[in-house]
mmCIF file of C-alpha atoms in Angstrom:
data_model
loop_
_atom_site.group_PDB
_atom_site.id
_atom_site.type_symbol
_atom_site.label_atom_id
_atom_site.label_comp_id
_atom_site.label_asym_id
_atom_site.label_seq_id
_atom_site.Cartn_x
_atom_site.Cartn_y
_atom_site.Cartn_z
ATOM 1 C CA MET A 1250 -19.048 -2.227 -14.055
ATOM 2 C CA ARG A 1251 -18.344 1.343 -13.051
ATOM 3 C CA GLU A 1252 -16.474 3.572 -15.455
ATOM 4 C CA LEU A 1253 -13.844 5.533 -13.548
ATOM 5 C CA ALA A 1254 -13.707 9.220 -14.377
ATOM 6 C CA LEU A 1255 -10.376 10.992 -14.212
ATOM 7 C CA ASP A 1256 -11.692 12.837 -11.155
ATOM 8 C CA ASP A 1257 -12.143 9.452 -9.434
ATOM 9 C CA ILE A 1258 -8.509 8.641 -10.164
ATOM 10 C CA GLU A 1259 -7.390 12.004 -8.797
ATOM 11 C CA ALA A 1260 -9.252 11.171 -5.570
ATOM 12 C CA LEU A 1261 -7.837 7.628 -5.599
ATOM 13 C CA ALA A 1262 -4.306 9.033 -5.650
ATOM 14 C CA VAL A 1263 -5.016 11.084 -2.518
ATOM 15 C CA GLY A 1264 -6.779 8.265 -0.656
ATOM 16 C CA ALA A 1265 -4.324 5.522 -1.626
ATOM 17 C CA TRP A 1266 -1.409 7.660 -0.421
ATOM 18 C CA ILE A 1267 -3.115 7.893 2.982
ATOM 19 C CA LEU A 1268 -3.902 4.147 3.110
ATOM 20 C CA GLY A 1269 -0.299 3.445 2.121
ATOM 21 C CA THR A 1270 0.787 4.209 5.717
ATOM 22 C CA GLY A 1271 3.989 5.739 4.396
ATOM 23 C CA GLY A 1272 4.677 3.085 1.727
ATOM 24 C CA GLY A 1273 3.469 1.800 -1.607
ATOM 25 C CA GLY A 1274 5.384 4.545 -3.396
ATOM 26 C CA SER A 1275 4.132 8.024 -4.171
ATOM 27 C CA PRO A 1276 1.045 7.887 -6.426
ATOM 28 C CA TYR A 1277 1.994 11.122 -8.191
ATOM 29 C CA LEU A 1278 3.904 9.583 -11.104
ATOM 30 C CA GLY A 1279 1.219 6.924 -11.594
ATOM 31 C CA LEU A 1280 -1.377 9.686 -11.626
ATOM 32 C CA LEU A 1281 0.573 11.499 -14.357
ATOM 33 C CA ASN A 1282 0.513 8.250 -16.370
ATOM 34 C CA MET A 1283 -3.258 7.996 -15.971
ATOM 35 C CA ARG A 1284 -3.810 11.619 -16.975
ATOM 36 C CA TRP A 1285 -1.823 10.956 -20.154
ATOM 37 C CA LEU A 1286 -3.656 7.684 -20.872
ATOM 38 C CA TYR A 1287 -7.070 9.321 -20.411
ATOM 39 C CA ALA A 1288 -6.034 12.236 -22.624
ATOM 40 C CA ASP A 1289 -5.078 9.632 -25.235
ATOM 41 C CA GLY A 1290 -8.597 8.155 -25.125
ATOM 42 C CA HIS A 1291 -8.147 5.262 -22.687
ATOM 43 C CA CYS A 1292 -10.685 4.538 -19.949
ATOM 44 C CA VAL A 1293 -10.765 2.064 -17.065
ATOM 45 C CA GLU A 1294 -13.730 0.227 -15.562
ATOM 46 C CA LEU A 1295 -14.019 -0.892 -11.926
ATOM 47 C CA MET A 1296 -15.815 -4.157 -11.166
ATOM 48 C CA SER A 1297 -17.064 -5.666 -7.934
ATOM 49 C CA PRO A 1298 -15.105 -8.714 -6.738
ATOM 50 C CA LEU A 1299 -18.461 -10.387 -6.131
ATOM 51 C CA ASP A 1300 -19.146 -10.287 -9.881
ATOM 52 C CA LEU A 1301 -16.199 -12.548 -10.681
ATOM 53 C CA ALA A 1302 -16.983 -16.094 -11.742
ATOM 54 C CA ASP A 1303 -15.239 -18.706 -9.592
ATOM 55 C CA GLN A 1304 -13.124 -19.880 -12.536
ATOM 56 C CA ASP A 1305 -12.061 -16.395 -13.705
ATOM 57 C CA TRP A 1306 -8.358 -15.562 -13.553
ATOM 58 C CA VAL A 1307 -7.222 -12.283 -11.983
ATOM 59 C CA ALA A 1308 -3.785 -10.689 -12.388
ATOM 60 C CA VAL A 1309 -2.404 -9.290 -9.108
ATOM 61 C CA VAL A 1310 0.066 -6.451 -9.689
ATOM 62 C CA SER A 1311 2.382 -4.099 -7.831
ATOM 63 C CA ASN A 1312 5.704 -2.375 -7.941
ATOM 64 C CA MET A 1313 8.228 -4.064 -5.674
ATOM 65 C CA GLY A 1314 11.190 -2.399 -4.007
ATOM 66 C CA ALA A 1315 12.291 0.552 -1.884
ATOM 67 C CA PRO A 1316 10.012 3.627 -2.180
ATOM 68 C CA LEU A 1317 12.957 6.031 -2.349
ATOM 69 C CA ILE A 1318 14.069 4.435 -5.637
ATOM 70 C CA GLY A 1319 10.662 5.287 -7.084
ATOM 71 C CA GLN A 1320 11.643 8.944 -6.860
ATOM 72 C CA GLU A 1321 14.567 8.231 -9.188
ATOM 73 C CA ARG A 1322 13.124 5.737 -11.688
ATOM 74 C CA LEU A 1323 9.972 7.252 -13.141
ATOM 75 C CA ALA A 1324 6.795 5.198 -13.494
ATOM 76 C CA ASP A 1325 5.873 3.855 -16.943
ATOM 77 C CA SER A 1326 2.518 2.163 -17.432
ATOM 78 C CA ARG A 1327 3.939 -0.140 -20.132
ATOM 79 C CA ASN A 1328 6.144 -1.893 -17.569
ATOM 80 C CA ILE A 1329 3.295 -3.177 -15.398
ATOM 81 C CA ALA A 1330 1.289 -4.130 -18.498
ATOM 82 C CA ARG A 1331 4.229 -6.195 -19.743
ATOM 83 C CA ALA A 1332 4.485 -8.039 -16.414
ATOM 84 C CA VAL A 1333 0.810 -9.017 -16.777
ATOM 85 C CA GLU A 1334 1.372 -10.219 -20.352
ATOM 86 C CA ILE A 1335 4.268 -12.444 -19.251
ATOM 87 C CA GLN A 1336 2.187 -13.961 -16.455
ATOM 88 C CA GLN A 1337 -0.727 -14.543 -18.831
ATOM 89 C CA ASP A 1338 1.553 -16.395 -21.260
ATOM 90 C CA LEU A 1339 2.800 -18.601 -18.402
ATOM 91 C CA LEU A 1340 -0.761 -19.271 -17.268
ATOM 92 C CA GLY A 1341 -1.983 -20.163 -20.747
ATOM 93 C CA GLU A 1342 -5.326 -18.518 -19.959
ATOM 94 C CA LYS A 1343 -6.778 -15.050 -20.529
ATOM 95 C CA PHE A 1344 -7.081 -12.821 -17.495
ATOM 96 C CA ARG A 1345 -10.588 -11.609 -16.699
ATOM 97 C CA ALA A 1346 -9.377 -8.582 -14.748
ATOM 98 C CA VAL A 1347 -6.480 -6.905 -12.929
ATOM 99 C CA MET A 1348 -6.263 -6.307 -9.171
ATOM 100 C CA SER A 1349 -3.873 -4.469 -6.891
ATOM 101 C CA LEU A 1350 -1.677 -6.374 -4.464
ATOM 102 C CA GLU A 1351 -1.989 -3.372 -2.128
ATOM 103 C CA ILE A 1352 -4.270 -0.363 -2.281
ATOM 104 C CA GLY A 1353 -1.599 1.789 -0.612
ATOM 105 C CA GLY A 1354 0.287 4.538 -2.392
ATOM 106 C CA GLY A 1355 1.293 4.219 -6.029
ATOM 107 C CA ASN A 1356 0.443 0.532 -5.992
ATOM 108 C CA GLY A 1357 -3.217 1.519 -5.806
ATOM 109 C CA ILE A 1358 -2.816 2.951 -9.323
ATOM 110 C CA GLN A 1359 -0.676 0.174 -10.847
ATOM 111 C CA PRO A 1360 -3.656 -2.015 -11.879
ATOM 112 C CA LEU A 1361 -5.302 0.958 -13.595
ATOM 113 C CA MET A 1362 -2.199 1.537 -15.704
ATOM 114 C CA ALA A 1363 -2.058 -2.119 -16.739
ATOM 115 C CA ALA A 1364 -5.804 -2.236 -17.386
ATOM 116 C CA ALA A 1365 -5.700 0.830 -19.643
ATOM 117 C CA HIS A 1366 -3.180 -0.872 -21.947
ATOM 118 C CA LEU A 1367 -4.730 -4.342 -21.837
ATOM 119 C CA GLY A 1368 -8.416 -3.437 -22.070
ATOM 120 C CA LEU A 1369 -9.295 -5.213 -18.818
ATOM 121 C CA PRO A 1370 -11.401 -4.063 -15.871
ATOM 122 C CA VAL A 1371 -9.924 -3.498 -12.396
ATOM 123 C CA VAL A 1372 -11.284 -5.505 -9.466
ATOM 124 C CA ASP A 1373 -12.372 -3.346 -6.524
ATOM 125 C CA ALA A 1374 -10.198 -5.235 -4.032
ATOM 126 C CA ASP A 1375 -6.639 -5.907 -2.938
ATOM 127 C CA THR A 1376 -4.789 -8.272 -0.575
ATOM 128 C CA MET A 1377 -3.607 -5.847 2.131
ATOM 129 C CA GLY A 1378 -6.152 -3.061 2.658
ATOM 130 C CA ARG A 1379 -3.095 -0.761 2.975
ATOM 131 C CA ALA A 1380 0.599 -1.269 2.076
ATOM 132 C CA TYR A 1381 3.042 -3.792 3.542
ATOM 133 C CA PRO A 1382 6.677 -4.402 2.574
ATOM 134 C CA GLU A 1383 6.834 -8.202 2.229
ATOM 135 C CA ALA A 1384 5.178 -10.882 0.091
ATOM 136 C CA GLN A 1385 3.885 -12.938 3.032
ATOM 137 C CA MET A 1386 2.074 -9.896 4.478
ATOM 138 C CA THR A 1387 -1.123 -10.431 2.490
ATOM 139 C CA SER A 1388 -4.557 -11.878 3.037
ATOM 140 C CA VAL A 1389 -3.859 -14.614 0.463
ATOM 141 C CA ALA A 1390 -0.743 -15.631 2.421
ATOM 142 C CA VAL A 1391 -2.829 -15.766 5.613
ATOM 143 C CA GLY A 1392 -5.177 -18.021 3.634
ATOM 144 C CA ASP A 1393 -2.191 -20.199 2.655
ATOM 145 C CA LEU A 1394 -2.894 -19.884 -1.073
ATOM 146 C CA ARG A 1395 -0.180 -20.802 -3.585
ATOM 147 C CA PRO A 1396 2.590 -18.157 -3.657
ATOM 148 C CA TYR A 1397 3.971 -18.799 -7.160
ATOM 149 C CA PRO A 1398 4.701 -18.041 -9.956
ATOM 150 C CA CYS A 1399 5.834 -14.418 -9.638
ATOM 151 C CA VAL A 1400 6.900 -12.319 -12.630
ATOM 152 C CA LEU A 1401 9.327 -9.400 -12.301
ATOM 153 C CA TYR A 1402 9.957 -6.983 -15.160
ATOM 154 C CA ASP A 1403 12.550 -4.254 -15.549
ATOM 155 C CA PRO A 1404 12.364 -1.379 -18.089
ATOM 156 C CA ARG A 1405 15.708 -2.505 -19.548
ATOM 157 C CA GLY A 1406 13.848 -5.590 -20.762
ATOM 158 C CA ILE A 1407 14.901 -7.980 -18.010
ATOM 159 C CA GLU A 1408 12.189 -10.598 -17.471
ATOM 160 C CA ALA A 1409 12.411 -12.917 -14.458
ATOM 161 C CA VAL A 1410 10.042 -15.580 -13.129
ATOM 162 C CA VAL A 1411 10.104 -17.298 -9.745
ATOM 163 C CA THR A 1412 8.446 -20.558 -10.778
ATOM 164 C CA LYS A 1413 8.233 -22.415 -7.473
ATOM 165 C CA VAL A 1414 9.039 -21.876 -3.785
ATOM 166 C CA PRO A 1415 8.098 -23.831 -0.631
ATOM 167 C CA SER A 1416 6.502 -20.899 1.217
ATOM 168 C CA TRP A 1417 5.495 -17.244 1.063
ATOM 169 C CA LYS A 1418 8.598 -16.226 3.028
ATOM 170 C CA TRP A 1419 10.779 -17.953 0.448
ATOM 171 C CA MET A 1420 8.915 -16.079 -2.281
ATOM 172 C CA GLU A 1421 9.769 -12.841 -0.506
ATOM 173 C CA ARG A 1422 13.434 -13.788 -0.102
ATOM 174 C CA VAL A 1423 13.973 -14.960 -3.676
ATOM 175 C CA SER A 1424 11.977 -12.258 -5.478
ATOM 176 C CA ARG A 1425 13.545 -9.550 -3.279
ATOM 177 C CA LYS A 1426 17.043 -10.644 -4.338
ATOM 178 C CA ILE A 1427 16.015 -10.397 -7.988
ATOM 179 C CA CYS A 1428 14.459 -6.992 -7.331
ATOM 180 C CA VAL A 1429 17.678 -5.725 -5.715
ATOM 181 C CA GLU A 1430 19.644 -6.767 -8.797
ATOM 182 C CA MET A 1431 17.151 -4.834 -10.925
ATOM 183 C CA GLY A 1432 17.994 -1.699 -8.950
ATOM 184 C CA SER A 1433 15.663 -2.182 -5.946
ATOM 185 C CA ILE A 1434 12.515 -1.611 -7.977
ATOM 186 C CA ALA A 1435 10.606 -3.845 -10.382
ATOM 187 C CA SER A 1436 7.152 -4.209 -11.915
ATOM 188 C CA THR A 1437 5.596 -7.447 -10.710
ATOM 189 C CA CYS A 1438 2.642 -9.681 -11.461
ATOM 190 C CA LYS A 1439 2.148 -12.030 -8.523
ATOM 191 C CA ALA A 1440 0.655 -15.512 -8.470
ATOM 192 C CA PRO A 1441 -2.649 -15.423 -10.403
ATOM 193 C CA ARG A 1442 -5.777 -15.716 -8.295
ATOM 194 C CA THR A 1443 -9.087 -17.292 -9.262
ATOM 195 C CA GLY A 1444 -12.378 -15.496 -8.841
ATOM 196 C CA ALA A 1445 -13.228 -17.897 -6.022
ATOM 197 C CA GLU A 1446 -9.993 -17.027 -4.195
ATOM 198 C CA VAL A 1447 -10.554 -13.307 -4.603
ATOM 199 C CA LYS A 1448 -14.083 -13.608 -3.247
ATOM 200 C CA GLU A 1449 -12.921 -15.620 -0.225
ATOM 201 C CA TRP A 1450 -9.583 -14.002 0.605
ATOM 202 C CA GLY A 1451 -9.495 -10.609 -1.111
ATOM 203 C CA ILE A 1452 -10.045 -7.447 0.905
ATOM 204 C CA HIS A 1453 -13.061 -6.074 -0.888
ATOM 205 C CA PHE A 1454 -13.996 -2.571 -2.100
ATOM 206 C CA THR A 1455 -10.719 -0.963 -1.109
ATOM 207 C CA THR A 1456 -10.438 1.034 -4.341
ATOM 208 C CA THR A 1457 -13.835 2.567 -3.585
ATOM 209 C CA LYS A 1458 -12.670 3.198 -0.001
ATOM 210 C CA ALA A 1459 -9.557 5.026 -1.192
ATOM 211 C CA ILE A 1460 -11.603 7.114 -3.638
ATOM 212 C CA GLY A 1461 -14.028 8.000 -0.825
ATOM 213 C CA ILE A 1462 -11.237 9.162 1.486
ATOM 214 C CA GLY A 1463 -9.650 11.164 -1.313
ATOM 215 C CA GLN A 1464 -12.945 12.827 -2.183
ATOM 216 C CA ARG A 1465 -13.487 13.864 1.441
ATOM 217 C CA VAL A 1466 -9.999 15.389 1.632
ATOM 218 C CA ARG A 1467 -10.398 17.301 -1.613
ATOM 219 C CA GLU A 1468 -13.831 18.560 -0.574
ATOM 220 C CA ALA A 1469 -12.494 19.718 2.805
ATOM 221 C CA ARG A 1470 -9.743 21.661 1.042
ATOM 222 C CA ARG A 1471 -12.247 23.310 -1.278
ATOM 223 C CA ARG A 1472 -14.362 24.365 1.701
ATOM 224 C CA HIS A 1473 -11.314 25.459 3.743
ATOM 225 C CA GLU A 1474 -12.210 22.889 6.395
ATOM 226 C CA ASP A 1475 -9.911 20.556 8.351
ATOM 227 C CA PRO A 1476 -8.892 17.708 5.988
ATOM 228 C CA VAL A 1477 -7.425 15.648 8.850
ATOM 229 C CA ALA A 1478 -10.819 15.701 10.590
ATOM 230 C CA ALA A 1479 -12.411 14.585 7.296
ATOM 231 C CA ILE A 1480 -9.987 11.623 7.089
ATOM 232 C CA LEU A 1481 -10.737 10.611 10.685
ATOM 233 C CA ASP A 1482 -14.469 10.761 9.979
ATOM 234 C CA GLU A 1483 -14.381 8.911 6.645
ATOM 235 C CA GLY A 1484 -11.853 6.300 7.813
ATOM 236 C CA HIS A 1485 -13.219 5.876 11.371
ATOM 237 C CA GLY A 1486 -9.786 6.750 12.703
ATOM 238 C CA LYS A 1487 -8.175 8.243 15.804
ATOM 239 C CA LEU A 1488 -5.811 11.171 16.160
ATOM 240 C CA LEU A 1489 -2.611 10.076 17.922
ATOM 241 C CA PHE A 1490 -0.286 13.073 17.874
ATOM 242 C CA ARG A 1491 0.368 16.517 16.402
ATOM 243 C CA GLY A 1492 3.818 17.985 16.109
ATOM 244 C CA LYS A 1493 6.872 18.952 14.091
ATOM 245 C CA VAL A 1494 9.345 16.515 12.544
ATOM 246 C CA VAL A 1495 12.738 17.107 14.165
ATOM 247 C CA ASP A 1496 14.748 14.154 12.842
ATOM 248 C CA VAL A 1497 14.614 11.498 10.117
ATOM 249 C CA ALA A 1498 17.099 8.661 9.697
ATOM 250 C CA ARG A 1499 16.647 6.325 6.729
ATOM 251 C CA ARG A 1500 18.654 3.955 4.595
ATOM 252 C CA THR A 1501 17.928 1.790 1.580
ATOM 253 C CA THR A 1502 19.087 -1.743 2.311
ATOM 254 C CA GLU A 1503 18.220 -5.177 0.902
ATOM 255 C CA GLY A 1504 15.452 -3.700 -1.233
ATOM 256 C CA TYR A 1505 13.707 -1.890 1.649
ATOM 257 C CA LEU A 1506 13.678 1.639 3.020
ATOM 258 C CA ARG A 1507 14.286 1.417 6.774
ATOM 259 C CA GLY A 1508 14.594 4.034 9.478
ATOM 260 C CA ARG A 1509 12.882 6.209 12.080
ATOM 261 C CA ALA A 1510 11.225 9.620 12.238
ATOM 262 C CA VAL A 1511 11.037 11.741 15.403
ATOM 263 C CA VAL A 1512 8.219 14.243 16.023
ATOM 264 C CA ASP A 1513 8.180 16.814 18.841
ATOM 265 C CA GLY A 1514 4.693 17.600 20.095
ATOM 266 C CA LEU A 1515 2.793 20.799 19.441
ATOM 267 C CA ASP A 1516 -0.489 22.152 20.823
ATOM 268 C CA GLU A 1517 -1.994 19.594 23.225
ATOM 269 C CA ASP A 1518 0.988 17.280 22.670
ATOM 270 C CA ARG A 1519 3.635 19.874 23.527
ATOM 271 C CA GLY A 1520 6.287 18.418 25.824
ATOM 272 C CA SER A 1521 5.960 14.904 24.398
ATOM 273 C CA ARG A 1522 7.870 13.164 21.637
ATOM 274 C CA LEU A 1523 6.704 10.559 19.122
ATOM 275 C CA GLU A 1524 9.135 8.186 17.415
ATOM 276 C CA ILE A 1525 7.971 6.075 14.458
ATOM 277 C CA ALA A 1526 9.938 3.158 12.999
ATOM 278 C CA PHE A 1527 9.447 2.162 9.371
ATOM 279 C CA GLN A 1528 10.234 -0.594 6.896
ATOM 280 C CA ASN A 1529 8.878 0.998 3.734
ATOM 281 C CA GLU A 1530 5.714 1.609 5.816
ATOM 282 C CA TRP A 1531 5.198 3.055 9.314
ATOM 283 C CA VAL A 1532 5.311 0.036 11.650
ATOM 284 C CA VAL A 1533 5.456 1.055 15.336
ATOM 285 C CA ALA A 1534 4.978 4.416 17.089
ATOM 286 C CA TRP A 1535 6.272 5.184 20.588
ATOM 287 C CA ARG A 1536 5.091 8.179 22.615
ATOM 288 C CA ASP A 1537 7.732 9.060 25.195
ATOM 289 C CA GLU A 1538 9.213 5.560 24.697
ATOM 290 C CA VAL A 1539 5.870 3.790 25.276
ATOM 291 C CA PRO A 1540 4.420 1.948 22.225
ATOM 292 C CA ILE A 1541 1.016 3.416 21.389
ATOM 293 C CA ALA A 1542 0.332 2.224 17.825
ATOM 294 C CA MET A 1543 1.604 -0.662 15.723
ATOM 295 C CA SER A 1544 0.935 -2.861 12.704
ATOM 296 C CA PRO A 1545 -1.570 -4.079 11.618
ATOM 297 C CA ASP A 1546 -3.359 -0.857 12.667
ATOM 298 C CA LEU A 1547 -2.661 1.745 9.980
ATOM 299 C CA ILE A 1548 -0.309 4.509 11.135
ATOM 300 C CA CYS A 1549 -0.665 7.499 8.803
ATOM 301 C CA VAL A 1550 1.497 10.631 8.954
ATOM 302 C CA LEU A 1551 -0.351 13.580 7.422
ATOM 303 C CA ASP A 1552 0.387 17.200 6.663
ATOM 304 C CA THR A 1553 -1.580 19.044 9.367
ATOM 305 C CA VAL A 1554 -2.763 21.777 6.986
ATOM 306 C CA SER A 1555 -3.424 19.932 3.698
ATOM 307 C CA GLY A 1556 -4.141 16.384 4.900
ATOM 308 C CA GLU A 1557 -1.636 15.109 2.313
ATOM 309 C CA ALA A 1558 0.083 11.894 3.378
ATOM 310 C CA PHE A 1559 3.823 11.742 3.884
ATOM 311 C CA GLY A 1560 5.701 8.709 2.647
ATOM 312 C CA THR A 1561 8.687 7.331 4.483
ATOM 313 C CA GLU A 1562 10.753 8.566 1.523
ATOM 314 C CA THR A 1563 9.232 12.087 1.489
ATOM 315 C CA ILE A 1564 8.985 12.950 5.194
ATOM 316 C CA GLY A 1565 11.455 15.667 6.162
ATOM 317 C CA TYR A 1566 12.649 17.950 8.920
ATOM 318 C CA GLY A 1567 10.353 20.803 9.904
ATOM 319 C CA ARG A 1568 7.130 19.303 8.594
ATOM 320 C CA ARG A 1569 4.032 19.973 10.734
ATOM 321 C CA VAL A 1570 2.297 16.621 10.944
ATOM 322 C CA SER A 1571 -0.763 14.939 12.378
ATOM 323 C CA VAL A 1572 -0.282 11.239 13.096
ATOM 324 C CA VAL A 1573 -3.495 9.211 12.932
ATOM 325 C CA ALA A 1574 -4.477 5.560 13.165
ATOM 326 C CA LEU A 1575 -7.040 3.800 10.948
ATOM 327 C CA PRO A 1576 -8.536 0.334 11.624
ATOM 328 C CA ALA A 1577 -6.893 -2.766 10.151
ATOM 329 C CA PRO A 1578 -8.768 -5.276 7.956
ATOM 330 C CA PRO A 1579 -10.198 -8.016 10.231
ATOM 331 C CA VAL A 1580 -8.202 -10.805 8.510
ATOM 332 C CA PHE A 1581 -5.003 -9.397 10.015
ATOM 333 C CA LEU A 1582 -6.405 -9.200 13.541
ATOM 334 C CA THR A 1583 -6.722 -12.987 13.817
ATOM 335 C CA SER A 1584 -3.955 -14.954 15.518
ATOM 336 C CA ARG A 1585 -2.725 -16.211 12.139
ATOM 337 C CA GLY A 1586 -2.962 -12.724 10.654
ATOM 338 C CA LEU A 1587 -0.830 -11.293 13.469
ATOM 339 C CA GLU A 1588 1.822 -13.918 12.774
ATOM 340 C CA HIS A 1589 2.145 -12.386 9.312
ATOM 341 C CA VAL A 1590 1.841 -8.648 10.067
ATOM 342 C CA GLY A 1591 1.981 -8.067 13.836
ATOM 343 C CA PRO A 1592 4.909 -6.265 15.517
ATOM 344 C CA ARG A 1593 6.930 -9.477 15.905
ATOM 345 C CA ALA A 1594 6.714 -10.099 12.140
ATOM 346 C CA PHE A 1595 8.852 -6.939 11.834
ATOM 347 C CA GLY A 1596 11.261 -7.924 14.599
ATOM 348 C CA TYR A 1597 9.757 -5.955 17.518
ATOM 349 C CA ASP A 1598 9.241 -7.824 20.784
ATOM 350 C CA ILE A 1599 5.876 -6.197 21.458
ATOM 351 C CA ASP A 1600 2.458 -7.748 22.042
ATOM 352 C CA PHE A 1601 -0.026 -6.264 19.593
ATOM 353 C CA ARG A 1602 -2.505 -3.875 21.152
ATOM 354 C CA SER A 1603 -4.875 -2.073 18.854
ATOM 355 C CA VAL A 1604 -5.478 1.636 19.179
ATOM 356 C CA PHE A 1605 -9.149 0.766 18.792
ATOM 357 C CA ASP A 1606 -9.345 -1.738 21.664
ATOM 358 C CA GLU A 1607 -11.340 -0.762 24.731
ATOM 359 C CA GLY A 1608 -8.974 0.855 27.214
ATOM 360 C CA ALA A 1609 -6.220 1.536 24.691
ATOM 361 C CA TRP A 1610 -4.233 4.768 24.846
ATOM 362 C CA ARG A 1611 -6.251 7.846 23.872
#
């Protein structure tokens, strides 16, 4: 067990926002919750997924919905804790720990908020290694693990459970409809996972990874160094484009935030244009109408000066941005993984080509 200091959580908020690839919700409100909980005497411990017993039960949590709505409905740590309690009652067993569905954005902090209330440790793992918009876009779905039951909780006291579905895509369809009725945002506790499943199919040590990235960014700022260069070094990434945002079109529909952002090049990229499509998260980037980066590689849009990530709900006209790519977890680079999270899974008729493949665009 590793006791997380508040400084670790501050760094986690920075790193998870970067790994969120534009989605997962802003971590700022979750961070405010954690500051309050720590000031009130709470503390959270982080445990290795390898320390789970095979028969342990792990709660998998996240907020579900369109990120833009998260700017309107403020985060409350009691909501995610209640979702875990409902799932535990359904299970009839005590949870050993809490784990994030996705390390990206505010969802990287959701398990900490639940854990602080419930007195449970947080597993240093998730099921995406970033953020994705749909239920079937997880490592446990690639592993064909059971997708149900799923608990959704609303701060008005609405409690909903999807008890059984035939597939992960049906879980996404049904739970998304419930989420839309709740106002396009809900606290969720997904299908419980055993320790054995987490060890086999979880993406391990992603909380530590996010903290490490956040620490590098904060240190670069303190030293007045380039935080984008620090992110590229810590995350083994590649710089794709630098420029100024000249247009953003977005709409909230069917529980997602969809749209495109357009960036005109600056410095060495002057004269070129980058267009990035998103569905909650950045999905495909075209340079001068040629696709150069796409899911499952992580496309991250960063403030060129501060290294702060921009979400698809916070990006705006006039922002000076650096667009970078970070490597995807290996589970999503398999043929089955690409069926779940490759460009065609989002409706784009593009063959996946990783930024990190030999001979890819530089």
